[in-house]
XYZ file of C-alpha atoms in Angstrom:
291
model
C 0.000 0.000 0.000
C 2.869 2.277 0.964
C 4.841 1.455 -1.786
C 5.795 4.252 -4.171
C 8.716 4.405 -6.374
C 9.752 7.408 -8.944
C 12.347 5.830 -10.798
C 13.155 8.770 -13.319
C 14.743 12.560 -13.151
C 15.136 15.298 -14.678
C 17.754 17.760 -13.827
C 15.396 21.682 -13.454
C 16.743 24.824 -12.719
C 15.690 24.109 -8.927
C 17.005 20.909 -8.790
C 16.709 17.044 -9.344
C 13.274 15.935 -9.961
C 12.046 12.360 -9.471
C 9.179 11.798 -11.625
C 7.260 8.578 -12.518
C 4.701 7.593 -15.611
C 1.822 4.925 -14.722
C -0.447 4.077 -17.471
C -0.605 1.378 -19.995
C -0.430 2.178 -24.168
C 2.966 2.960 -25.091
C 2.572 5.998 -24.766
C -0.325 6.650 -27.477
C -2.944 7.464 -23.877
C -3.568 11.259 -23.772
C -1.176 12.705 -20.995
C -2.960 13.647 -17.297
C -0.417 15.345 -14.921
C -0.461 15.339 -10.958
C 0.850 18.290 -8.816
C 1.079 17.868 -4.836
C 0.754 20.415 -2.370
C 2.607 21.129 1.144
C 4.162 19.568 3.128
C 3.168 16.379 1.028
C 4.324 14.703 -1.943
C 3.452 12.474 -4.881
C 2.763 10.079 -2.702
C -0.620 11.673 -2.126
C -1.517 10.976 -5.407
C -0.830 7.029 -5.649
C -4.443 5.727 -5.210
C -6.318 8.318 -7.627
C -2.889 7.617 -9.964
C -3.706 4.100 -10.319
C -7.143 4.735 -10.765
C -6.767 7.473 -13.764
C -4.252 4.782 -15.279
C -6.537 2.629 -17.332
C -7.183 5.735 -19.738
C -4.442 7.741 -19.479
C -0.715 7.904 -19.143
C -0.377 9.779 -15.766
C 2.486 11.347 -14.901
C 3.712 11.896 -10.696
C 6.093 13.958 -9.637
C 7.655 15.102 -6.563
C 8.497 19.284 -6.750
C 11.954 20.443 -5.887
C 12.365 20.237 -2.324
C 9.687 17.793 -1.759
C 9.625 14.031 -1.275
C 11.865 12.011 -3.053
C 13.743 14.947 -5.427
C 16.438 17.191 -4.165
C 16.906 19.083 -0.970
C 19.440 21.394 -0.248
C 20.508 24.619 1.473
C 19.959 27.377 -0.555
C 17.226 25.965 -2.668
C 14.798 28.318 -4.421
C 11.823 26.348 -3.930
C 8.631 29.389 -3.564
C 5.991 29.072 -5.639
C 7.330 31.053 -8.191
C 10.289 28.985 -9.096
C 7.691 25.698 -9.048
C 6.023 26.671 -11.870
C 8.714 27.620 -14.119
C 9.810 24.087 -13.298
C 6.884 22.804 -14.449
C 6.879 24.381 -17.461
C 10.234 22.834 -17.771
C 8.696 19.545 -17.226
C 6.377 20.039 -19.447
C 8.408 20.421 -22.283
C 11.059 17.582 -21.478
C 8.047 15.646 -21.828
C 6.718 16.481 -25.047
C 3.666 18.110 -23.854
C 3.855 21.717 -25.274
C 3.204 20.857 -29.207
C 0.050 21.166 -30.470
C -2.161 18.544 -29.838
C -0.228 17.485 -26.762
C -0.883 19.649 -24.069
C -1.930 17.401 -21.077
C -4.877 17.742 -18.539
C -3.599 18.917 -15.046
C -4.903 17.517 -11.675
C -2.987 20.085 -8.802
C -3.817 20.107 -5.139
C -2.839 22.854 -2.501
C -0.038 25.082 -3.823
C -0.175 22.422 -6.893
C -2.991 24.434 -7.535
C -1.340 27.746 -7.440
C 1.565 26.461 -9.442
C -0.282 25.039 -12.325
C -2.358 28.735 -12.498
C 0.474 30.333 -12.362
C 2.241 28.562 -15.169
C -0.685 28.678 -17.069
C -1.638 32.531 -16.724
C 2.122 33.512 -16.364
C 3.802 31.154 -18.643
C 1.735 30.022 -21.012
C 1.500 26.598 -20.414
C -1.409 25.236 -22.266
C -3.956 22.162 -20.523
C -6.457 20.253 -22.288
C -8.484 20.687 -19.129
C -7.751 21.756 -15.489
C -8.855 19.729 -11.947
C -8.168 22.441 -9.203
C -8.647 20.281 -5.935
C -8.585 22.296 -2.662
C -6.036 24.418 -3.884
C -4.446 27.780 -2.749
C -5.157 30.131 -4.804
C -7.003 33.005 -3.176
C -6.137 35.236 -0.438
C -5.970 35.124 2.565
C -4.261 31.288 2.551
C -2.379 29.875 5.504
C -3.228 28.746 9.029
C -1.753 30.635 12.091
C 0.553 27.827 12.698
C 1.482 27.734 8.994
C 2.527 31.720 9.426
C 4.294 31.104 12.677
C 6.539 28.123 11.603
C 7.236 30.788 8.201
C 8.162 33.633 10.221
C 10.364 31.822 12.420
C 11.702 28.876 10.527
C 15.103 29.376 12.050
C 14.304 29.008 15.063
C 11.915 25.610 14.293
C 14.657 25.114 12.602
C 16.963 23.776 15.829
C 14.546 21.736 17.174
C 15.873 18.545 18.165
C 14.954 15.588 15.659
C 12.425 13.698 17.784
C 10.475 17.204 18.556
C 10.542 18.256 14.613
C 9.426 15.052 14.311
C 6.797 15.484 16.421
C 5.581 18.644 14.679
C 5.665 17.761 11.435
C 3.598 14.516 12.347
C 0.974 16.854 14.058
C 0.808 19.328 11.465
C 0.482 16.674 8.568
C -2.588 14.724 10.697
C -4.628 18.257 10.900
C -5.233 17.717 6.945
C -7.521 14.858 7.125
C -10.717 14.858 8.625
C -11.067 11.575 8.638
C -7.373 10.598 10.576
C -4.462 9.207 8.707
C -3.375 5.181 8.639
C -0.334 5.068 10.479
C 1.758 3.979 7.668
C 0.264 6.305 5.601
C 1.312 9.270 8.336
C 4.595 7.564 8.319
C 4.978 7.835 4.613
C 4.339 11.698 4.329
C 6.104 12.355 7.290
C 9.291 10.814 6.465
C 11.117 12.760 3.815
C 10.677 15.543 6.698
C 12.755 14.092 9.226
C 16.063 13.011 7.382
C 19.228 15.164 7.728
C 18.372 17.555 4.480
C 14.219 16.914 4.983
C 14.108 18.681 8.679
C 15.505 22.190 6.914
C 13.910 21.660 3.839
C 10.308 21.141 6.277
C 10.710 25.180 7.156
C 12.663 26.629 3.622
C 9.739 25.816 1.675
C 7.397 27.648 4.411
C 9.401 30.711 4.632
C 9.401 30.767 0.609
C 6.301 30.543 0.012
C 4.417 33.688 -0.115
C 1.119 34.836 -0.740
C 2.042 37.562 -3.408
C 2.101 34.254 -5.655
C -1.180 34.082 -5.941
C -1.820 37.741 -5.792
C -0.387 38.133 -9.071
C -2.571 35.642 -11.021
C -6.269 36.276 -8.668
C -6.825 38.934 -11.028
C -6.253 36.944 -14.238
C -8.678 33.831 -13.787
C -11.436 35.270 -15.558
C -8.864 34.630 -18.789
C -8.988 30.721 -18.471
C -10.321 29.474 -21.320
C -10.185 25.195 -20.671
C -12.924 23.556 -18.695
C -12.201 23.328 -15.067
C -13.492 21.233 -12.091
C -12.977 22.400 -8.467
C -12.983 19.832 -6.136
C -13.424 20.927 -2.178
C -13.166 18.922 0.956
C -16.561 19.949 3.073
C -14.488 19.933 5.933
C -11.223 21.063 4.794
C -9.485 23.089 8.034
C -6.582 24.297 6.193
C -8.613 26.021 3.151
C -12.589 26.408 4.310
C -15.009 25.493 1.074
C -15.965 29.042 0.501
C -12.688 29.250 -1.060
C -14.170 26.756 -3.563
C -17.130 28.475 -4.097
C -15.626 31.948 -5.101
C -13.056 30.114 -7.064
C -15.482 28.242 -9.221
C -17.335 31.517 -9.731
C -14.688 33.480 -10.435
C -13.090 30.564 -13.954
C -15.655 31.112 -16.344
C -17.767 27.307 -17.087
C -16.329 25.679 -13.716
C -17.693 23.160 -12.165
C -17.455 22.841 -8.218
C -17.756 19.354 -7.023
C -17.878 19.308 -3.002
C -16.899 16.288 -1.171
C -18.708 15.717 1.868
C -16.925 13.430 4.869
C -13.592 14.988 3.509
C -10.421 17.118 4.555
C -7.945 19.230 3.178
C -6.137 15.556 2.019
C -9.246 14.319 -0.039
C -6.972 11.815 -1.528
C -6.262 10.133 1.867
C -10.706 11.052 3.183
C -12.435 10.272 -0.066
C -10.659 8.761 -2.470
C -13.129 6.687 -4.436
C -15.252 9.929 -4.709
C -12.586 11.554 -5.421
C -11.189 9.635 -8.254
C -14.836 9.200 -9.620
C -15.166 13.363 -9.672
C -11.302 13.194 -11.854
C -12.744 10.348 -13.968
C -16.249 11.896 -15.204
C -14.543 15.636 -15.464
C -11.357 14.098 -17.317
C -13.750 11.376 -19.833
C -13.041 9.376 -22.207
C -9.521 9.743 -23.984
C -10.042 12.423 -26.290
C -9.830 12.086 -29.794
C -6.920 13.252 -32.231
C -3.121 13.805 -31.771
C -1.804 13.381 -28.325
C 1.614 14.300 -26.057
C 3.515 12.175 -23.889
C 6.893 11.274 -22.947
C 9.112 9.913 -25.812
């Protein structure tokens, strides 16, 4: 169940990324991408990967600083810099012709990342799946803004304490409770020597000026959308999802009761049947994909 392995990388401007394709066809399946939030990883996405799978190639990947790709002092890993790595990503993988632009699926600051490289960049989706994601001010619990404010100071706890926090502050996403080994799993690329500094860098980068800059512009998208909201999400409250969806012209909100911030880990068979009937049948034509 735990088991999750990104076996390639790619070498961005922020660092080594492990990424992963599931899917059968050779690579003739229309593309569907997956973006993580904070402070999670990929690994969020392994249930609702396998379940997209059967239709599409689906490509996982963990974001600079995150999970299984690189950590390291100095590391530009805001918001910002994310999506210019995906764009990056994108076009290693052959998904910026014509014809082959993928869907997106992006949760948390996913969410703000894939906007942003689609508003700012011009990265160009067949379709976009918004689920709980940051993207409107004001964003960020109190606890959030205190461990940013003071991440050097976090920063010295002893292991077993950071530990301790991160395990805390990783539980308060679901509403339902995390399996152990599942709270295990997110919690562990936190607490190695290069995760426990990486925990507060990408905190204290990440700021909410990042989605300032695009709020403005979301009246421009142009692909169908789905927003996806936990009904009892305490990180992001559904009214976020609500103005979101009425703010992208055609989108669809799709509110799942019973679950958290971490719908993945509360709902996921709703959840993946939400991605399936917004996503469809493989669409017809030219398609992208790795090569």
């Amino acid at each position: 169940m735990t088991q999750w392995l990104l076996d390639r990388t790619f070498r961005s401007t922020s660092g080594e990324v492990r990424w992963a394709v599931l899917g059968a066809g050779g690579g003739d399946a229309p593309p569907v991408v997956l973006l993580h939030g904070t402070p999670f990883s990929s690994f969020v996405w392994r249930g609702i990967a396998r379940a997209l799978a059967g239709r599409r190639q689906v490509y996982v990947w963990d974001m600079p600083g995150y999970g299984a790709s690189e950590m390291r002092a100095g590391q530009d890993v805001s918001l910002a810099a994310q999506a210019v790595v995906f764009g990056e990503l994108l076009e290693h993988w052959g998904m910026t012709a014509p014809g082959g632009q993928p869907a997106v699926v992006a949760h948390d600051f996913g969410g703000c990342v894939a906007l942003r490289a689609h508003l700012l960049h011009g990265a160009r989706y067949e379709r976009l799946a918004l689920v709980d994601p940051v993207a409107l001010a004001p964003w960020g619990s109190p606890a959030y803004r205190l461990l940013g404010a003071h991440a050097e100071v976090f920063g010295q706890l002893p292991p077993e304490l950071h530990r301790a926090l991160a395990r805390e502050y990783v539980s308060s996403a679901s509403r339902a409770g995390l399996r152990p080994d599942v709270l295990d799993r997110l919690v562990e690329p936190w607490c190695t020597e290069a995760g426990r500094p990486a925990f507060y860098r990408q905190i204290a980068q990440n700021d909410q000026r990042s989605t300032d800059e695009v709020a403005g512009r979301y009246g421009e998208i142009a692909v169908p959308v789905l927003v996806c909201w936990g009904a009892d999400d305490a990180w992001i409250p559904v009214a976020k999802g609500h103005e979101l969806a009425s703010r992208i012209p055609g989108a669809r909100l799709r509110v799942i009761e019973g679950a958290g911030h971490l719908v993945h880990e509360d709902a996921p068979a709703e959840l993946a049947v939400a991605l399936r009937e917004f996503l469809g049948p493989p669409p017809v034509g030219p398609v992208g994909g790795a090569r």
